[in-house]
PDB file of C-alpha atoms in Angstrom:
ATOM      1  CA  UNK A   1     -23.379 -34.662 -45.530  1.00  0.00           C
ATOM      2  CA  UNK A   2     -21.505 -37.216 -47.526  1.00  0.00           C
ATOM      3  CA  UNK A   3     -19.727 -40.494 -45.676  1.00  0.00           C
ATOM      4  CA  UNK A   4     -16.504 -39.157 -46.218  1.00  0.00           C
ATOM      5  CA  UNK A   5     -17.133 -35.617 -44.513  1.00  0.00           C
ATOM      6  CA  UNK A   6     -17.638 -37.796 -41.296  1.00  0.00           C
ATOM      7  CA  UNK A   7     -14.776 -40.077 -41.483  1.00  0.00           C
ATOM      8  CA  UNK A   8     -12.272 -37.651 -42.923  1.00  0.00           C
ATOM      9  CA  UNK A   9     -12.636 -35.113 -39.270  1.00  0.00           C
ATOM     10  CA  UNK A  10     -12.325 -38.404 -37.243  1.00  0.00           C
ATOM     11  CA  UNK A  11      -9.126 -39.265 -38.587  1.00  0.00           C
ATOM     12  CA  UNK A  12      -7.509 -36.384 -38.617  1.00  0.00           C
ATOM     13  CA  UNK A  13      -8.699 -36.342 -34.663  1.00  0.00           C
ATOM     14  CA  UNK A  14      -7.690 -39.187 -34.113  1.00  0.00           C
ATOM     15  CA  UNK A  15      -4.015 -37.813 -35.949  1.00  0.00           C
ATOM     16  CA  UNK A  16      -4.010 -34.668 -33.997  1.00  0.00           C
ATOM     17  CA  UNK A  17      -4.697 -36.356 -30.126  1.00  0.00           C
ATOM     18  CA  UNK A  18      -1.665 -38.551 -30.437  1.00  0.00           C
ATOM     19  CA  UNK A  19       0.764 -36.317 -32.443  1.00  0.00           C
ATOM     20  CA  UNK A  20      -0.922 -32.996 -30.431  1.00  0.00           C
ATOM     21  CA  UNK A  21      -0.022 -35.354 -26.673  1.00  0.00           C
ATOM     22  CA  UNK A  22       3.143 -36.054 -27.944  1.00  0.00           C
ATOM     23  CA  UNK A  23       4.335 -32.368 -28.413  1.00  0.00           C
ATOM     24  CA  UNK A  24       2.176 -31.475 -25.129  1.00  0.00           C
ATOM     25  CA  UNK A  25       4.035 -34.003 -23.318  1.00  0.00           C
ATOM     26  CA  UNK A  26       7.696 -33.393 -25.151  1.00  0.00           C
ATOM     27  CA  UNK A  27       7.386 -29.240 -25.579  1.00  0.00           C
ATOM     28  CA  UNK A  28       5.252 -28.335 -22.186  1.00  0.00           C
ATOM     29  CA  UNK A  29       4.665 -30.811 -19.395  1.00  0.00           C
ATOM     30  CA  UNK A  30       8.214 -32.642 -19.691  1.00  0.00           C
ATOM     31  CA  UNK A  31       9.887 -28.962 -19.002  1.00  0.00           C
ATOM     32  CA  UNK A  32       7.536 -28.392 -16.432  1.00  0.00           C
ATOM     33  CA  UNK A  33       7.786 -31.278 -14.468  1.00  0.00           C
ATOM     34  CA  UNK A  34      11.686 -31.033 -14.431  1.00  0.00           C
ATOM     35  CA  UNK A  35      11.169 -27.248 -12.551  1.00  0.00           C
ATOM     36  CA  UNK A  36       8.458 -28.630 -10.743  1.00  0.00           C
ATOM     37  CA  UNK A  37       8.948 -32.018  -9.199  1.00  0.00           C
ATOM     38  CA  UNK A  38      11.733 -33.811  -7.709  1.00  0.00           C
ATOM     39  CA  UNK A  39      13.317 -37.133  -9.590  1.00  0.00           C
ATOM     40  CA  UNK A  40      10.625 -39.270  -7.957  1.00  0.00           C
ATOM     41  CA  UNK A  41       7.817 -37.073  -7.725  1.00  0.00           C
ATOM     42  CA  UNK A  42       8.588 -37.053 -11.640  1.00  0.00           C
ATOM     43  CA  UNK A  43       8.901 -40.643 -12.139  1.00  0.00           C
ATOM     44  CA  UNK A  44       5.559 -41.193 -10.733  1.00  0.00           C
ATOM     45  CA  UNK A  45       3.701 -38.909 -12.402  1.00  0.00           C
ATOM     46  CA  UNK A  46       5.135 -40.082 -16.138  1.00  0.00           C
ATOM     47  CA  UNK A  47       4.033 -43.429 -15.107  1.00  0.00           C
ATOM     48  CA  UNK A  48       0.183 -41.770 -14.335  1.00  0.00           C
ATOM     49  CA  UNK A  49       0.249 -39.610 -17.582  1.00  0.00           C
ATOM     50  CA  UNK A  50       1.915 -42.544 -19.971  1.00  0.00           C
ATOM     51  CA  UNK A  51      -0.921 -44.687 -18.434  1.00  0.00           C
ATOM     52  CA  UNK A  52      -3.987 -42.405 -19.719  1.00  0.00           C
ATOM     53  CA  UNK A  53      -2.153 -40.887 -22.310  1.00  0.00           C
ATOM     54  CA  UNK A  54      -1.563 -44.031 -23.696  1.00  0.00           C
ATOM     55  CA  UNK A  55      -5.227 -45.303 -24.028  1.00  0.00           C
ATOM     56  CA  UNK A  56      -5.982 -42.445 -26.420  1.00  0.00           C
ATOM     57  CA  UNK A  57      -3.142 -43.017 -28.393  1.00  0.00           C
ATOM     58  CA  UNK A  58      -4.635 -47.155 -28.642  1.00  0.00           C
ATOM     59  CA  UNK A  59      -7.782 -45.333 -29.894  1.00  0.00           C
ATOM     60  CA  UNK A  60      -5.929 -43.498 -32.493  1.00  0.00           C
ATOM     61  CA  UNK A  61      -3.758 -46.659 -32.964  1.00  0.00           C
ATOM     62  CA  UNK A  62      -7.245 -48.379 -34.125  1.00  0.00           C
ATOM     63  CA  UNK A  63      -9.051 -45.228 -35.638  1.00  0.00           C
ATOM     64  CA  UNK A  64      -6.490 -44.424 -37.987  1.00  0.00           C
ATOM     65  CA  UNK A  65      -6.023 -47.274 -40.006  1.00  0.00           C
ATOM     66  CA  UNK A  66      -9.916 -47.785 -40.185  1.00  0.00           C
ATOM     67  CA  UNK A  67     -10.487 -44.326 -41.304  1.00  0.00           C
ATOM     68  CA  UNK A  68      -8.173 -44.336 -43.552  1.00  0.00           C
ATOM     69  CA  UNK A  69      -8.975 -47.610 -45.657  1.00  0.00           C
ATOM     70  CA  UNK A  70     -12.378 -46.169 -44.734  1.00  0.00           C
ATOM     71  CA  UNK A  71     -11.310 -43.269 -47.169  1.00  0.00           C
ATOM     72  CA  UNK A  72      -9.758 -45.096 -49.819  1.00  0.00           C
ATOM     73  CA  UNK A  73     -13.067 -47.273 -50.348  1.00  0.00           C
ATOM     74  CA  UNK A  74     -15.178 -44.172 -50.363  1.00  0.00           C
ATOM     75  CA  UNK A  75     -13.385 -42.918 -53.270  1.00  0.00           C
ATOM     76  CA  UNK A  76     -13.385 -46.113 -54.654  1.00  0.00           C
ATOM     77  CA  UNK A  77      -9.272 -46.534 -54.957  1.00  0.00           C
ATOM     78  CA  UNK A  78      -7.442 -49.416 -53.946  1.00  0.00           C
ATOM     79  CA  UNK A  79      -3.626 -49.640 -52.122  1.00  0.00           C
ATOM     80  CA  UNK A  80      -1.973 -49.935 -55.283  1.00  0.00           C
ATOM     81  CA  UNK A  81      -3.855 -47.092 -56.754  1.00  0.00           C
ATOM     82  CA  UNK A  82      -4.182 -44.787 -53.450  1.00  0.00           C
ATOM     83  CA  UNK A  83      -1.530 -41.368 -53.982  1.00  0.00           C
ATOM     84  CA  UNK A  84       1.970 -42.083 -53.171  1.00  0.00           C
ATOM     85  CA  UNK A  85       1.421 -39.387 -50.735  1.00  0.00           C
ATOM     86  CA  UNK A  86      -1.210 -41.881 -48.707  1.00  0.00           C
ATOM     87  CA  UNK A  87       1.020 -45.208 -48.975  1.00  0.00           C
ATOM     88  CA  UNK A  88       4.373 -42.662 -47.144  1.00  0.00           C
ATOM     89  CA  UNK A  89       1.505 -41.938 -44.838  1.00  0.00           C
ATOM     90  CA  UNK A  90       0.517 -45.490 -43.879  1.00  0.00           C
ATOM     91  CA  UNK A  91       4.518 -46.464 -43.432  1.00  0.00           C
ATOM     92  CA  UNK A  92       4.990 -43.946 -41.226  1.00  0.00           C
ATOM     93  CA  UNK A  93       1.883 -45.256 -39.548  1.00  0.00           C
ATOM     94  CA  UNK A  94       3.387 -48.189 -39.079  1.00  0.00           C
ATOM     95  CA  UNK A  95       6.692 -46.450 -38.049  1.00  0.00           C
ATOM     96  CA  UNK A  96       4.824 -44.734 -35.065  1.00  0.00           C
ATOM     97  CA  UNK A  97       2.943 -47.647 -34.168  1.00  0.00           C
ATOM     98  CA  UNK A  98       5.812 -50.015 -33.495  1.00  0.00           C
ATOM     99  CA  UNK A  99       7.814 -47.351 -31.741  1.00  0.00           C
ATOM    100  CA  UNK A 100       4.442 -46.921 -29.321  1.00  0.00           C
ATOM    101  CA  UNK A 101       3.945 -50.650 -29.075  1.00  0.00           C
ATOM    102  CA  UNK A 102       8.096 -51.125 -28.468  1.00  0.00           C
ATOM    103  CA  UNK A 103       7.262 -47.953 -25.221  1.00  0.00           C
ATOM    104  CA  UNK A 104       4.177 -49.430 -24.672  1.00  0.00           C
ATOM    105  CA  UNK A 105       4.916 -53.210 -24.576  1.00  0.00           C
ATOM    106  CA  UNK A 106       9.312 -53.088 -23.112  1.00  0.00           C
ATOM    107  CA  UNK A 107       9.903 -49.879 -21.621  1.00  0.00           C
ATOM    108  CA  UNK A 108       6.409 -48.477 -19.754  1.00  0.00           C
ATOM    109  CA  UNK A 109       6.499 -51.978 -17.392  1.00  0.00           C
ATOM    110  CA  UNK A 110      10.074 -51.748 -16.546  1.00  0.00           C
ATOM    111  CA  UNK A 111       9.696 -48.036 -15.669  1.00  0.00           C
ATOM    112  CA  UNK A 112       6.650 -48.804 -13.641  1.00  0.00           C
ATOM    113  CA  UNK A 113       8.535 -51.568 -11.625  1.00  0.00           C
ATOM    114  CA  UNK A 114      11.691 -49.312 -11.297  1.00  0.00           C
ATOM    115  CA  UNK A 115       8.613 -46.631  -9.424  1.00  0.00           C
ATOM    116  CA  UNK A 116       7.100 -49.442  -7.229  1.00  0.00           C
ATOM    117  CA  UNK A 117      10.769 -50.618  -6.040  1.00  0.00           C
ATOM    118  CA  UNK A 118      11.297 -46.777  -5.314  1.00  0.00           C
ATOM    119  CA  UNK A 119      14.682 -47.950  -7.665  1.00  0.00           C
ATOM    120  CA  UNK A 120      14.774 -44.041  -8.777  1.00  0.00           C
ATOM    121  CA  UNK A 121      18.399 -44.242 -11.216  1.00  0.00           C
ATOM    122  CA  UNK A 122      16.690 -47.309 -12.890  1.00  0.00           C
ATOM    123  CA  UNK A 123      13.870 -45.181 -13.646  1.00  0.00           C
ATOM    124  CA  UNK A 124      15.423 -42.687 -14.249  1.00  0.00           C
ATOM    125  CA  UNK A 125      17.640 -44.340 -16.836  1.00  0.00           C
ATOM    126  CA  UNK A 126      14.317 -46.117 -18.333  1.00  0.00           C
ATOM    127  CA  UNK A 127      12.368 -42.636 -18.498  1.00  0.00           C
ATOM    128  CA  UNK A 128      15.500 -41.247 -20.439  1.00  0.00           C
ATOM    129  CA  UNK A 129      15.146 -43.910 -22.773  1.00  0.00           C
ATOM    130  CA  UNK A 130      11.564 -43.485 -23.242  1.00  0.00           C
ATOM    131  CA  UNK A 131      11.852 -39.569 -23.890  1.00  0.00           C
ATOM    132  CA  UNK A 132      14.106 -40.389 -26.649  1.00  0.00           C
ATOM    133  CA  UNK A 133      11.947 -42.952 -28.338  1.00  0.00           C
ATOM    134  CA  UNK A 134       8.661 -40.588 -27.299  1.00  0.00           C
ATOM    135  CA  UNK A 135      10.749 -37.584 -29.220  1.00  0.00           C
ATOM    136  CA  UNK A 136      11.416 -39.915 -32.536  1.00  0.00           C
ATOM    137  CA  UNK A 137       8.386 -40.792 -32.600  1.00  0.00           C
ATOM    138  CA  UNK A 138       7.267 -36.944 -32.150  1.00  0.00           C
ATOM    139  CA  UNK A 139       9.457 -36.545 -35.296  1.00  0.00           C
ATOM    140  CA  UNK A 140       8.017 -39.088 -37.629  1.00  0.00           C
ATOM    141  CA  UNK A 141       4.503 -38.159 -36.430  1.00  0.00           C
ATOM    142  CA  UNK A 142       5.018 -34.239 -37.588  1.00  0.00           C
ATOM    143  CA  UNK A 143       6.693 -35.503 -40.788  1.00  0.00           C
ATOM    144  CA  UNK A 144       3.250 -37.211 -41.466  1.00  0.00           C
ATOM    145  CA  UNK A 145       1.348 -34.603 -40.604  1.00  0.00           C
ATOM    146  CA  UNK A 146       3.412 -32.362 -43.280  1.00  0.00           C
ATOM    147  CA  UNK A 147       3.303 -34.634 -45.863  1.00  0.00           C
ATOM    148  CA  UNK A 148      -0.635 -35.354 -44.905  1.00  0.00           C
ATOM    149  CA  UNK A 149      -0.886 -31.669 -45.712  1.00  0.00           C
ATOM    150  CA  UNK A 150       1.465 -30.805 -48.683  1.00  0.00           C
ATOM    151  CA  UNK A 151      -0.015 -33.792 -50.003  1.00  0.00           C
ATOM    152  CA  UNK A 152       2.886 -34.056 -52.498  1.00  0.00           C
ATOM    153  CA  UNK A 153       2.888 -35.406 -55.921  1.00  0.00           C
ATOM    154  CA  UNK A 154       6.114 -37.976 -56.260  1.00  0.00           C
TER     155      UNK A 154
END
């Protein structure tokens, strides 16, 4: 077993728990919980699932890049000479990240206050917002995955 057969399955792990929650969470529980709950029962439970969903995607957040640079030095390439393929998959890395960091970081505390002050239109309002960012995000995530596997030649 070579280095690179162990890093290359933790990456694309690491790839497939936060793109795989993200459609989970956008295609599945989101429809769910809107048949299911009522506007506050709803609110509170996006604040539990954004809360542990959110500490794998920091894993993945970390994982990814190392893995991946991990790669590139295995094969003994550097950034300028990595695929063109690779350097579209490291901006959209970086695309993802800051849209996670911008849920993570602005909108996740002032949806969690919005719950604890029972305010349930602010929340409301904030978890709107969030589903919009959370569905870009899904976007740019599934581009990356296609490009990760077409692996095109530009």
């Amino acid at each position: 077993m070579t280095p690179f057969s162990l890093v290359y399955p933790l990456h694309v792990l690491a790839a497939l728990v936060w793109v795989g929650g993200m459609f989970f969470a956008w295609m599945v529980l989101r429809p769910a919980a809107v048949k299911a709950l009522d506007g506050p029962g709803r609110l509170t439970l996006w604040v539990e699932v954004f809360q542990g969903f959110f500490r794998w995607v920091w894993g993945a957040v970390i994982l990814l890049p190392v893995t991946g640079v991990g790669m590139l030095h295995l094969q003994q390439i550097g950034f300028d000479n990595a695929p063109r393929y690779v350097q579209v998959m490291m901006g959209l890395f970086v695309v993802m990240t800051a849209l996670f960091i911008r849920i993570q970081a602005l909108m996740l505390p002032e949806l969690r206050t919005a719950v604890e002050a029972k305010d349930w239109p602010a929340g409301a309002a904030v978890l709107g917002r969030i589903r919009r960012v959370v569905g870009i995000n899904l976007l740019v995530g599934i581009a990356l995955v296609a490009v990760a596997a077409a692996r095109p030649t530009f």
